[in-house]
Coordinates of C-alpha atoms in Angstrom, one line a residue:
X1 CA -9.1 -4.4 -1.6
X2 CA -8.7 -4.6 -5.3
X3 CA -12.2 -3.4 -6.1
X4 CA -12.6 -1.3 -3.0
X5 CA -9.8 1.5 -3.0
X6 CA -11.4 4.9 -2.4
X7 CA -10.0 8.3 -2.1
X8 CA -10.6 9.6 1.1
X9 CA -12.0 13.0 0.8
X10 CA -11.2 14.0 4.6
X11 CA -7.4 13.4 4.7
X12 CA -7.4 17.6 4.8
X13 CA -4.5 17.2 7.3
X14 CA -2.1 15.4 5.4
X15 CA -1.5 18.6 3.7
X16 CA -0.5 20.9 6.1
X17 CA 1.5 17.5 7.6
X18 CA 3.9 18.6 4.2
X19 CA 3.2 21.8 3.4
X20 CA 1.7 24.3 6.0
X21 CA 2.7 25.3 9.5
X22 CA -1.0 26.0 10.7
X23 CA -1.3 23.4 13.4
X24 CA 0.9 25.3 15.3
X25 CA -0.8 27.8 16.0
X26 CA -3.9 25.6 16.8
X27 CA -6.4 27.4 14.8
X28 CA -9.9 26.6 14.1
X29 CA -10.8 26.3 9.7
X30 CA -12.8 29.6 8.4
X31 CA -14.2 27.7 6.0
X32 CA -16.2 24.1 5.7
X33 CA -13.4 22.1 6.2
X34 CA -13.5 18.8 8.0
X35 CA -11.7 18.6 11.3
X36 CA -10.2 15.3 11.9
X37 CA -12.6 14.3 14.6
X38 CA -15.5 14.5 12.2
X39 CA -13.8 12.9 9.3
X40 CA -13.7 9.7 11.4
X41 CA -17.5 10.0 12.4
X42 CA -18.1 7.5 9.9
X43 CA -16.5 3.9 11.2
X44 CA -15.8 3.4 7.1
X45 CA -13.4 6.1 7.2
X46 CA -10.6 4.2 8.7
X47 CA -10.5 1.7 6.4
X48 CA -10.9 4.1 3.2
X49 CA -7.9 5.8 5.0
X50 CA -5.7 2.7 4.9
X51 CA -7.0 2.0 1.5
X52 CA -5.3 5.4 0.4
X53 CA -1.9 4.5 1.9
X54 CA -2.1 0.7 0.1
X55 CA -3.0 3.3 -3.1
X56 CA -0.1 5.5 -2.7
X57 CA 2.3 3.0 -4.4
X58 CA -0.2 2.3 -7.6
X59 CA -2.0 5.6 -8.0
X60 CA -0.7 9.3 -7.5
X61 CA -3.6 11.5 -6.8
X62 CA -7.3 12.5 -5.9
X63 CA -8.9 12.0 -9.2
X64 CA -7.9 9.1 -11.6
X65 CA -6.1 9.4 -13.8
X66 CA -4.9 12.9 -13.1
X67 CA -6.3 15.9 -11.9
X68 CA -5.8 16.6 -8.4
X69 CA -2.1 15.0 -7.4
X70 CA -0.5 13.9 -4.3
X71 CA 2.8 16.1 -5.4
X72 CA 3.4 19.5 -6.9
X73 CA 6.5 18.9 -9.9
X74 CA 6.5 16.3 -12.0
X75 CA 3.4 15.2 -13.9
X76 CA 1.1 12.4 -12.4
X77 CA 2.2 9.5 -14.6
X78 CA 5.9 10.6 -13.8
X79 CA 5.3 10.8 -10.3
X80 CA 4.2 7.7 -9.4
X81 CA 5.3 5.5 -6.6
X82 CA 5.4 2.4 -8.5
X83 CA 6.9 3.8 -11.6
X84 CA 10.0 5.7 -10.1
X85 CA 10.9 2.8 -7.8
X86 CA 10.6 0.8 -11.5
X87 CA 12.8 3.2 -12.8
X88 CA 15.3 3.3 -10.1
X89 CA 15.6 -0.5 -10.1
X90 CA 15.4 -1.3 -13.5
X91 CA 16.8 1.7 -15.7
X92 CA 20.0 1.8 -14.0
X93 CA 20.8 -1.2 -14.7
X94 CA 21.9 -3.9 -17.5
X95 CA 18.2 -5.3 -17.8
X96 CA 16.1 -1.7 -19.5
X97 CA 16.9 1.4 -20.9
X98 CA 14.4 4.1 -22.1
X99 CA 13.9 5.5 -25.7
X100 CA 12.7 9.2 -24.6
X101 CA 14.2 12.4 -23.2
X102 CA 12.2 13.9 -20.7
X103 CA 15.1 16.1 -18.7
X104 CA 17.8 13.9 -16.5
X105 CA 16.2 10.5 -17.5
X106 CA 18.9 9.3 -19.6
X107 CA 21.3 9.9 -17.0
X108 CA 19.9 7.1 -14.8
X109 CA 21.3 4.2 -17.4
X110 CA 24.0 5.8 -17.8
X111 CA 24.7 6.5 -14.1
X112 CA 25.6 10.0 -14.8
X113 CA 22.8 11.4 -12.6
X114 CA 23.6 14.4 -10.1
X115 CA 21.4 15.2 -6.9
X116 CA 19.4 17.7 -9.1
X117 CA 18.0 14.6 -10.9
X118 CA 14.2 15.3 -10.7
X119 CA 13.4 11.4 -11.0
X120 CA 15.5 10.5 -8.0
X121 CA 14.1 13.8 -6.1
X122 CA 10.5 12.5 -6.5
X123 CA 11.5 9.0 -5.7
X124 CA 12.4 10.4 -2.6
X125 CA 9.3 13.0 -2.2
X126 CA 7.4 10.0 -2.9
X127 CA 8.7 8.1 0.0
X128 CA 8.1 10.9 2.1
X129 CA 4.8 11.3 0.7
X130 CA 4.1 7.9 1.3
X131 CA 5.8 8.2 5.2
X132 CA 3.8 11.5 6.0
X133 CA 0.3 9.1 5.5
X134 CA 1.4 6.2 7.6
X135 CA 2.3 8.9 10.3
X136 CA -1.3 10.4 10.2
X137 CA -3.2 7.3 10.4
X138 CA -1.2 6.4 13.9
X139 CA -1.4 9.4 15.0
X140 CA -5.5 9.5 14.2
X141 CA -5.9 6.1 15.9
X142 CA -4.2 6.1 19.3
X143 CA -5.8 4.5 22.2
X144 CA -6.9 8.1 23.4
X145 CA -8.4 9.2 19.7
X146 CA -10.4 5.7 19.6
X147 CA -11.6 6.5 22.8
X148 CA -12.5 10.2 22.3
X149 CA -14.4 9.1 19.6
X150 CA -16.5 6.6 21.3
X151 CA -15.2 3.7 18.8
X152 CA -16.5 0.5 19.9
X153 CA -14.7 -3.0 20.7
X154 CA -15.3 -4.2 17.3
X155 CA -13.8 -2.1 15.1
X156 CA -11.2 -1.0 17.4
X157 CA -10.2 -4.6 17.5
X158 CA -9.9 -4.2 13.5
X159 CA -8.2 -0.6 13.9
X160 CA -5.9 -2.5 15.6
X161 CA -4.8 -4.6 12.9
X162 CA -4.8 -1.9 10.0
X163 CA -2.2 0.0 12.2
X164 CA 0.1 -3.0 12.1
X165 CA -0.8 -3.2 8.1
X166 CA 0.1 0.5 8.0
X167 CA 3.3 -0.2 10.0
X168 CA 3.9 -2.5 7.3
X169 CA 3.6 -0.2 4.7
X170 CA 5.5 2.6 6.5
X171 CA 8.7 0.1 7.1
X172 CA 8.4 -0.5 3.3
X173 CA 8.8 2.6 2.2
X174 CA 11.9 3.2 4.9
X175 CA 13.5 0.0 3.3
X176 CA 12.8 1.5 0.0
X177 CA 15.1 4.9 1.4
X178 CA 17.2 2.7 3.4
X179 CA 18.5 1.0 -0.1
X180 CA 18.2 3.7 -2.6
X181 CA 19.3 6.6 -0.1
X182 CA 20.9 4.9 2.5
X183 CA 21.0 8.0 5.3
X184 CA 17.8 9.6 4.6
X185 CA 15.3 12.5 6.7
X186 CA 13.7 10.4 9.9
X187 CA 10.2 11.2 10.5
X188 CA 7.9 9.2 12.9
X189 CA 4.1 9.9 14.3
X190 CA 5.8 10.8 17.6
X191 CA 7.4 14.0 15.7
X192 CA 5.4 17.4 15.3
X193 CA 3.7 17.9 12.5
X194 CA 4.1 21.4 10.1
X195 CA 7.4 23.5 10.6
X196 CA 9.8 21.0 11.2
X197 CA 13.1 19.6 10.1
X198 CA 13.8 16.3 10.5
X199 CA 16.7 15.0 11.9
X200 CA 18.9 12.2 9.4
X201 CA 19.4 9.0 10.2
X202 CA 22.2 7.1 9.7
X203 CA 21.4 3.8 7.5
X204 CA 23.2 1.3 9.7
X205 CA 19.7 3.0 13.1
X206 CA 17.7 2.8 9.7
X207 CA 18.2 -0.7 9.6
X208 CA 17.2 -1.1 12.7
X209 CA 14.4 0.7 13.1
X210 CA 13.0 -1.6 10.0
X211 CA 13.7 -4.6 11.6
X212 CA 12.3 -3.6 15.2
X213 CA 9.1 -2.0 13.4
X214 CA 8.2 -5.4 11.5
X215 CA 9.6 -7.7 14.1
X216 CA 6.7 -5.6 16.3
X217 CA 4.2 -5.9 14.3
X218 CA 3.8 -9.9 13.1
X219 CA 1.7 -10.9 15.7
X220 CA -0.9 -8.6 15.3
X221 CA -0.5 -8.9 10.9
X222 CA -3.1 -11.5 9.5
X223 CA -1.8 -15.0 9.2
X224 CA -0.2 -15.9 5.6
X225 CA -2.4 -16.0 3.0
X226 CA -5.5 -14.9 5.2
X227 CA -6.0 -11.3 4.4
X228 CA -7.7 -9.6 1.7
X229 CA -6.0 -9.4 -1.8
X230 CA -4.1 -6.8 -2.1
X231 CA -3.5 -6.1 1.8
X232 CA -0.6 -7.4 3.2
X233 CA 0.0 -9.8 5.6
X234 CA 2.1 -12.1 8.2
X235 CA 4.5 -12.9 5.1
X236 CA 4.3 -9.9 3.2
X237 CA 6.5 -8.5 6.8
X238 CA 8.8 -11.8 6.8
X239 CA 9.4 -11.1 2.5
X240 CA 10.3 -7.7 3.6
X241 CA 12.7 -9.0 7.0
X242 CA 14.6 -11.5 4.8
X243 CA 15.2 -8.9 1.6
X244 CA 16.7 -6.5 4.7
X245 CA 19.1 -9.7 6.2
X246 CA 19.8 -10.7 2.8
X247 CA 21.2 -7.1 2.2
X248 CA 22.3 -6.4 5.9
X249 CA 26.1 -6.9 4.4
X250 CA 25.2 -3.8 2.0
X251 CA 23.4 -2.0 4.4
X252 CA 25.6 -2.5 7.7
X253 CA 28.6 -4.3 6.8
X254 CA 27.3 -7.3 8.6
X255 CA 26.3 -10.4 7.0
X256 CA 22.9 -11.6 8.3
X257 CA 22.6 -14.7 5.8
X258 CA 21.3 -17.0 8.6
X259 CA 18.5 -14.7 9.8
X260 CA 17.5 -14.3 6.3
X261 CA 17.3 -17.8 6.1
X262 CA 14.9 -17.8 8.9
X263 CA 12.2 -15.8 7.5
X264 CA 12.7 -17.7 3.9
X265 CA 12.1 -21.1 5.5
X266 CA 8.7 -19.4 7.2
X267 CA 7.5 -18.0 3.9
X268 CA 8.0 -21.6 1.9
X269 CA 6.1 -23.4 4.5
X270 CA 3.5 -21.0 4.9
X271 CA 1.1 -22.5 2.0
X272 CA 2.9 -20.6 -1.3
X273 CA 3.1 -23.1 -4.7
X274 CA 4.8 -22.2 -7.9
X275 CA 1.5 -22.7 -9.3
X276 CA 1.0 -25.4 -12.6
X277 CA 0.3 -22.9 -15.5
X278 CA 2.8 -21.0 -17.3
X279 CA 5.0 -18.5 -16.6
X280 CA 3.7 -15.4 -18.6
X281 CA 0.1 -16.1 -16.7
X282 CA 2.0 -14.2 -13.6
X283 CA 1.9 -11.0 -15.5
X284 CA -1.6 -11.4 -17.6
X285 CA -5.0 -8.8 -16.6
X286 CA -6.3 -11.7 -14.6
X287 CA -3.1 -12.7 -12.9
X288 CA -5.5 -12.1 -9.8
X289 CA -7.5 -15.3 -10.4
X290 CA -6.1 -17.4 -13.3
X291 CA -3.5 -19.6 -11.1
X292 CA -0.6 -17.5 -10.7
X293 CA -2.2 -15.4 -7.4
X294 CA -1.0 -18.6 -5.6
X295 CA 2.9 -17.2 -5.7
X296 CA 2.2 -14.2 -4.8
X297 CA 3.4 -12.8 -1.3
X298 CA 2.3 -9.3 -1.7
X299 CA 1.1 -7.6 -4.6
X300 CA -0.1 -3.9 -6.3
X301 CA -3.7 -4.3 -7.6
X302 CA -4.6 -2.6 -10.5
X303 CA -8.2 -2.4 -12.2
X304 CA -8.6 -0.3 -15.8
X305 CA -11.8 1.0 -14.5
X306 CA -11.3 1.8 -10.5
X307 CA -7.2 2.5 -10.4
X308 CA -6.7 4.7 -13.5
X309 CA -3.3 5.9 -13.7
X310 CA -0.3 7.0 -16.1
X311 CA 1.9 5.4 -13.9
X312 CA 2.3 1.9 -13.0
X313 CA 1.3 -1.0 -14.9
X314 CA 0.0 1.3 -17.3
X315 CA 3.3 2.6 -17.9
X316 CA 5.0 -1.0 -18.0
X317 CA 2.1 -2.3 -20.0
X318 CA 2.7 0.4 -22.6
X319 CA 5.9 2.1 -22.5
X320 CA 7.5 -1.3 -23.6
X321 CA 5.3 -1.3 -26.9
X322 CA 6.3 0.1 -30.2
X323 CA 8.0 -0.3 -33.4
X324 CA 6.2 -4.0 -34.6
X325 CA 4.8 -4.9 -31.2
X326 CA 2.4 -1.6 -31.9
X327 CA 0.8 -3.4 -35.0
X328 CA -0.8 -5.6 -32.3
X329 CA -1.4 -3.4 -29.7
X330 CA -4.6 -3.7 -28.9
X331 CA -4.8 -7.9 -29.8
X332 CA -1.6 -9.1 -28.1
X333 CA -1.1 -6.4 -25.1
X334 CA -4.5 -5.1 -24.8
X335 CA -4.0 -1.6 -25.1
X336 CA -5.8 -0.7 -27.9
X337 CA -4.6 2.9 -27.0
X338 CA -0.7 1.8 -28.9
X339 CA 2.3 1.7 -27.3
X340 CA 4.5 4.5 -26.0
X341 CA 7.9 3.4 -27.8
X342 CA 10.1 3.6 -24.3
X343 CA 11.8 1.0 -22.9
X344 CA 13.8 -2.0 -24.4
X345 CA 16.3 -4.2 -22.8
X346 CA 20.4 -4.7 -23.8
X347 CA 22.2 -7.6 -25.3
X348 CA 23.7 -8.7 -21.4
X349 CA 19.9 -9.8 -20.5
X350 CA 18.9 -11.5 -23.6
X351 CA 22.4 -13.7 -23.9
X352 CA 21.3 -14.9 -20.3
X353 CA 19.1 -17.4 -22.2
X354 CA 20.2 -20.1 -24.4
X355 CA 19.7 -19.3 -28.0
X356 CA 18.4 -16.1 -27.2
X357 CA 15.2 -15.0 -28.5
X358 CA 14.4 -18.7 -29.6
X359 CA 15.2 -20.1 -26.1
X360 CA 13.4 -23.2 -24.9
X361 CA 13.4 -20.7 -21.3
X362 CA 9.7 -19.7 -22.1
X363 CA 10.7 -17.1 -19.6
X364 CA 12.5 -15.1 -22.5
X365 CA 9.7 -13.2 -23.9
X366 CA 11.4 -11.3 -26.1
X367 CA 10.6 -9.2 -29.0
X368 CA 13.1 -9.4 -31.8
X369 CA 10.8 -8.6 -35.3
X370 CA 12.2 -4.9 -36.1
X371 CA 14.7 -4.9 -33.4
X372 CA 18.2 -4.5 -33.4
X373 CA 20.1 -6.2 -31.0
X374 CA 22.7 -3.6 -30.3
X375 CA 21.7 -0.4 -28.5
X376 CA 23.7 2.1 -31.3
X377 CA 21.3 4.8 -29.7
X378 CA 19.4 5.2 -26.9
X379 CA 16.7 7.3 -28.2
X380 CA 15.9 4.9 -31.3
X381 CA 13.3 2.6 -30.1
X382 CA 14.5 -0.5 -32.4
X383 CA 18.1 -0.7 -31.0
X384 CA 17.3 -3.1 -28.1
X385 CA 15.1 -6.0 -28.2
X386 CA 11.8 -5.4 -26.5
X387 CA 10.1 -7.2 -24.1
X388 CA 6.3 -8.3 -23.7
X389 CA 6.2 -9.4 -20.2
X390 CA 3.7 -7.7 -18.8
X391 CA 0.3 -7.5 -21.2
X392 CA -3.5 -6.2 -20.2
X393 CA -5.1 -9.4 -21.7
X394 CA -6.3 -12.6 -19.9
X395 CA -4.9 -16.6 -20.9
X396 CA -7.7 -16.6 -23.3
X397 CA -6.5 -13.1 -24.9
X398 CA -9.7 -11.0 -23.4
X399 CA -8.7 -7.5 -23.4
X400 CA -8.6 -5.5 -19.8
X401 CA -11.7 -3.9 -18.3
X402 CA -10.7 -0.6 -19.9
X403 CA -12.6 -0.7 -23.2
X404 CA -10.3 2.9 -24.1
X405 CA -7.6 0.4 -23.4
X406 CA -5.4 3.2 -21.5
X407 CA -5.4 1.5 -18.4
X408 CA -5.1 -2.2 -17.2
X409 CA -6.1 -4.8 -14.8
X410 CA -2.6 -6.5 -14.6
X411 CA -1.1 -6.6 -10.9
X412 CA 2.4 -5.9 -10.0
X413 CA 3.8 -9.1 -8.2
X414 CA 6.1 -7.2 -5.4
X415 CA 7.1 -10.1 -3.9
X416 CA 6.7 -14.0 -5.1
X417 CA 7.6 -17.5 -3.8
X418 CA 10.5 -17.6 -7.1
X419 CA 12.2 -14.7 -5.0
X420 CA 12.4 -16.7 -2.2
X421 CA 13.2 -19.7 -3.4
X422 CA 16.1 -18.0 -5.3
X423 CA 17.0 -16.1 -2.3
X424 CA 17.2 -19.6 -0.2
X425 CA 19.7 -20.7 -2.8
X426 CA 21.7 -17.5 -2.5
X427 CA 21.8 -18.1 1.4
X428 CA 23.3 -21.3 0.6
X429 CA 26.0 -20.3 -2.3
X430 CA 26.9 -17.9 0.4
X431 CA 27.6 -20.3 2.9
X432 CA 24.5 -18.6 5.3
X433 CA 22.9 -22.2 6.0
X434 CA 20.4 -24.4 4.2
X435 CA 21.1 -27.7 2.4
X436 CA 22.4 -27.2 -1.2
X437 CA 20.1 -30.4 -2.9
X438 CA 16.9 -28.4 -1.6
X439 CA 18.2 -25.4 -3.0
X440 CA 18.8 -27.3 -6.0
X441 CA 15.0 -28.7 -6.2
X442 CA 13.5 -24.8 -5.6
X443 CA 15.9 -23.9 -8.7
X444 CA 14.4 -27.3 -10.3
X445 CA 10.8 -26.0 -9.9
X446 CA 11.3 -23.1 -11.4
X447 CA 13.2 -24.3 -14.4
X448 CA 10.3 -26.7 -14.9
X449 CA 7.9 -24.7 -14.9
X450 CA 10.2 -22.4 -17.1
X451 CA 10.6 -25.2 -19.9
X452 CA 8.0 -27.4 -19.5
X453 CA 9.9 -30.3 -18.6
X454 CA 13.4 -30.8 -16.9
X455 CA 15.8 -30.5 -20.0
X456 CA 16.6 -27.2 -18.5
X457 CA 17.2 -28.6 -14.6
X458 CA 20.7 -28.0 -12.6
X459 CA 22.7 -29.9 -10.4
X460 CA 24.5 -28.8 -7.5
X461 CA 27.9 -28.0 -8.8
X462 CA 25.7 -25.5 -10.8
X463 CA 25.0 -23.8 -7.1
X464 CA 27.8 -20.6 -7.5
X465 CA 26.6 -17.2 -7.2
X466 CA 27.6 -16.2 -10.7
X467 CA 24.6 -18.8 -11.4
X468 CA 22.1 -17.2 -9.2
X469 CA 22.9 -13.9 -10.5
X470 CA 21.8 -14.9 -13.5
X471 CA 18.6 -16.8 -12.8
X472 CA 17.2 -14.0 -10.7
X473 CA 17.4 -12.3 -14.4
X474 CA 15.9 -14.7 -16.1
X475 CA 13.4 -15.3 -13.2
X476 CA 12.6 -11.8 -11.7
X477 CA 13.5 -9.1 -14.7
X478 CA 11.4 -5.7 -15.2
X479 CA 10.3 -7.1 -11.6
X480 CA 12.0 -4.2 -9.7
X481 CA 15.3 -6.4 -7.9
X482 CA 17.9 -6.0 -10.6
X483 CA 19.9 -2.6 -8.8
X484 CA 19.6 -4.1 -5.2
X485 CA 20.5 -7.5 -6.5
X486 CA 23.6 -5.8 -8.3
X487 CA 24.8 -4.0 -6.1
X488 CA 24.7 -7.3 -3.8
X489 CA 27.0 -9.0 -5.9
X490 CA 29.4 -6.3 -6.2
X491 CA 28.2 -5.4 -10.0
X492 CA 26.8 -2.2 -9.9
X493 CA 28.9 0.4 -10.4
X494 CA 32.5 -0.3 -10.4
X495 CA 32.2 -3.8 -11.4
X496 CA 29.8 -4.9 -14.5
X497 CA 29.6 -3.8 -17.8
X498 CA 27.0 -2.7 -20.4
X499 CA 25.8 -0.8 -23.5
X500 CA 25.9 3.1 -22.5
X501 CA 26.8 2.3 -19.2
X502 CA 28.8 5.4 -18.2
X503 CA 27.2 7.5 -21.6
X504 CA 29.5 5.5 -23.8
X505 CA 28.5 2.8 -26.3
X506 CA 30.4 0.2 -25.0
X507 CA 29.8 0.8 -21.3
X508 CA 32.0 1.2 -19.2
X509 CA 32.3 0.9 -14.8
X510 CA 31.8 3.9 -12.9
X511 CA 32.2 5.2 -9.2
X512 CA 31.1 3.3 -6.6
X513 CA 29.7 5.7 -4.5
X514 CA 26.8 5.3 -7.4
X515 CA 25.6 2.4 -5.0
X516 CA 23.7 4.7 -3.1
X517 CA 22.0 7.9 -4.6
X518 CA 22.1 11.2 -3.6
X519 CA 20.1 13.0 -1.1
X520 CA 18.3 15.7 -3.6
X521 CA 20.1 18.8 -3.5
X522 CA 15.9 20.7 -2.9
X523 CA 16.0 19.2 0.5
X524 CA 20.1 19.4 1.5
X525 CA 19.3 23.1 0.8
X526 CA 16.6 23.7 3.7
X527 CA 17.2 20.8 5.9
X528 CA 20.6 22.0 7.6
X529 CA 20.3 18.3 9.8
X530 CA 21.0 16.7 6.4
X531 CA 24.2 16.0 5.0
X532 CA 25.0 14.9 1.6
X533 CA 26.3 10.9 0.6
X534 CA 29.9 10.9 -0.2
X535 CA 30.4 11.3 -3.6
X536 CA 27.7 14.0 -4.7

């Protein structure tokens, strides 16, 4: 699906779904708009529909890379899917801060933020955005619309399985509110669309309704590993089933440790290898094809030429450039376009590794040259080591397709077998099942492929969670599971402490209703069904 994603021209109705009350009132268009019925004349359009909702995390509009975009407020790069759930995971927490200014970002490091934060309103419109797709393209393939339309066996066979896929993607996004919102607006195809406000669920049905929607769904998903890249699959639904039992304690206040382990045991024995090439190949421009795809449970594509964007992994392929790493730019990173001097990380992450920037952990790329270590102030780039994780060149330093080198070719790895493995060895810690020496191999693998040989390998009394903690840092970071994983182990908000934590120097803890954010104060305000998270 990498080199097919199309807008779809026709998805008129996804508008008024949002915005407009029309449908009510049944009326026929004035002008040369499509109706529904005829968008779907073409047997291609179904699939260029699902190819929009896949888009709707990587790209934020009609017309790369901005133009015509998904969401009236914040500007295209700023309102992407991909970056705001980045920012959500990964500024507010002990792993990235951000150089700039732009309105209430600062407040999200320093956990300061206030339901008129515009970042974590378009998170949340985002979702929604996302939601209100999914919805359509049930509603627009029912049993009854198929048949209407005369759609034949074949492709309604294949309809059938793109529902599921868009099941999948809908139960994403609702685990995406679920842990960032907890008690969020609950909108399904069965609801009407236009005037209409949506009732709040509770995050304890929420969690539910996840589970039973993927649970559903597997048997009609394509079998691991079998589907197109880029289009998710049998264990792109058990990834998402275990991250919501691994969290079930957060989100419920019931440990699920042993169903978690369920669908971690199906994802390891479902073909997944922590492939034989190094580390940093996972985040290259050709990370689709040099090795590393074979980890990979589910992933964003990106292309420089078809998926142009100011979000995404243009943003974490650029913003993390400046000061020295700019006189390279275009060499080392590929972006012969320069940096955009944003975001660093804070001395907590880079004293995870031993002897720090010089570490034998080749998984601590770190950029010191220019840096300070301290953070003294947020908005000078060179307090804060950077990081050059993610770069728009392949292993043999070939720049992106992009010859402007704005945009890249480097995929976001959502979800990959070191997760699960790390997971598995979190189940354990935690007393949730498993066998501790396995878990100890899994943390093995990874530490040998980390430093090329086993100098760096554990044994079990190394097993605690404080250890685990740590490695999914040094494993997973800038990968979007630092805030969840925090707040997991209790270190979010009222436990843990780092630089400018709280808008001080030093850090400091802060409430712990901060676990879960605010409903945005836009939609409390017109939504009487809603009410607010405690705290805000």
């Amino acid at each position: 699906m990498k080199r097919t994603i199309k807008t779809v021209l026709a998805i008129f109705a996804l508008v008024f779904l949002i915005h407009s009350c029309e449908d009510r009132l049944n009326l026929d268009p004035e002008d040369e708009r499509l109706t529904a019925d005829a968008a779907f004349e073409d047997p291609e359009a179904y699939k260029e529909f699902l190819a929009k909702i896949y888009a709707g995390i990587s790209l934020s509009g009609q017309q790369g890379p901005a133009g015509t975009p998904d969401l009236i407020g914040l500007n295209e790069g700023f309102s992407n899917y991909l970056r705001l759930y980045w920012k959500m995971q990964q500024l507010t927490s002990d792993e990235a801060l951000i150089a700039w200014n732009d309105g209430t970002i600062q407040d999200l490091h320093a956990q300061v933020w206030t339901s008129g934060n515009e970042f974590i309103r378009t998170m949340y419109t985002r979702i929604f955005y996302q939601v209100a797709l999914t919805n359509e393209f049930l509603r627009q393939t029912t049993d009854d619309k198929l048949s209407g339309r005369g759609v034949n066996d074949e492709l309604r066979a294949e309809i059938q399985i793109f529902r599921a896929e868009t099941r999948f993607m809908r139960a994403l996004s609702y685990w995406h509110a679920l842990d960032l919102y907890a008690n969020p607006p609950f909108v399904t195809e069965n609801d009407p669309i236009g005037a209409f406000l949506p009732p709040q669920i509770q995050r304890a049905d929420l969690f539910q309704y996840v589970e039973s929607e993927l649970l559903d769904i597997l048997d009609t998903m394509a079998a691991p590993r079998q589907n197109e890249y880029g289009r998710a699959d049998r264990a792109a639904a058990w990834m998402v089933l275990a991250k919501l039992y691994l969290n079930a304690e957060v989100y419920t206040g019931t440990a699920r440790y042993s169903d978690a382990l369920t669908y971690v045991n199906n994802i390891i024995n479902a073909g997944y290898e922590i492939p034989d090439v190094p580390y940093f190949y996972s985040f290259l421009a050709d990370n689709d094809s040099n090795g590393a795809q074979n980890e990979v449970i589910f992933t964003i594509p990106f292309d420089g030429l078809r998926t142009q964007a100011f979000g995404g992994m243009t943003f974490l392929t650029h913003a993390p450039v400046g000061g020295t790493m700019n006189d390279v730019a275009g060499p080392f990173f590929g972006i012969a376009s320069g940096g955009w001097f944003g975001i660093r990380t804070l001395p907590n992450f880079v004293e995870l590794f031993p002897n720090e920037a010089n570490s034998a952990d080749q998984r601590a790329l770190i950029w010191t040259d220019g840096q300070n270590k301290d953070v003294e102030s947020v908005t000078n780039f060179n307090d804060g080591y950077g990081i050059f994780k993610y770069r728009n060149v392949d292993i043999n330093g070939n720049p992106g397709s992009d010859p402007s080198g704005d945009h890249v070719d480097t995929d976001f790895p959502m979800f990959r077998l070191a997760d699960v493995y790390l997971m598995y060895a979190e189940i354990v810690a935690r007393g949730g099942g498993g066998d501790a020496s396995t878990a100890v191999s899994y943390i093995n693998e990874l530490r040998e492929r980390a430093y090329g040989n086993t100098s760096g390998n554990i044994s079990t009394g190394d097993l605690t969670l404080d250890f685990i903690l740590d490695e999914r840092s040094r494993e997973l970071y800038w990968e979007a599971h630092r805030r969840t994983d925090l707040i997991r182990f209790n270190r979010f908000s009222d436990n843990g402490i780092w630089q400018w934590k709280g808008n001080v120097p030093q850090g400091t803890t802060t409430e712990a209703f901060r676990d879960i954010m605010p409903i945005p104060e836009t939609d409390i305000s017109v939504n009487t069904n809603l009410q607010q998270n405690t705290g805000y």
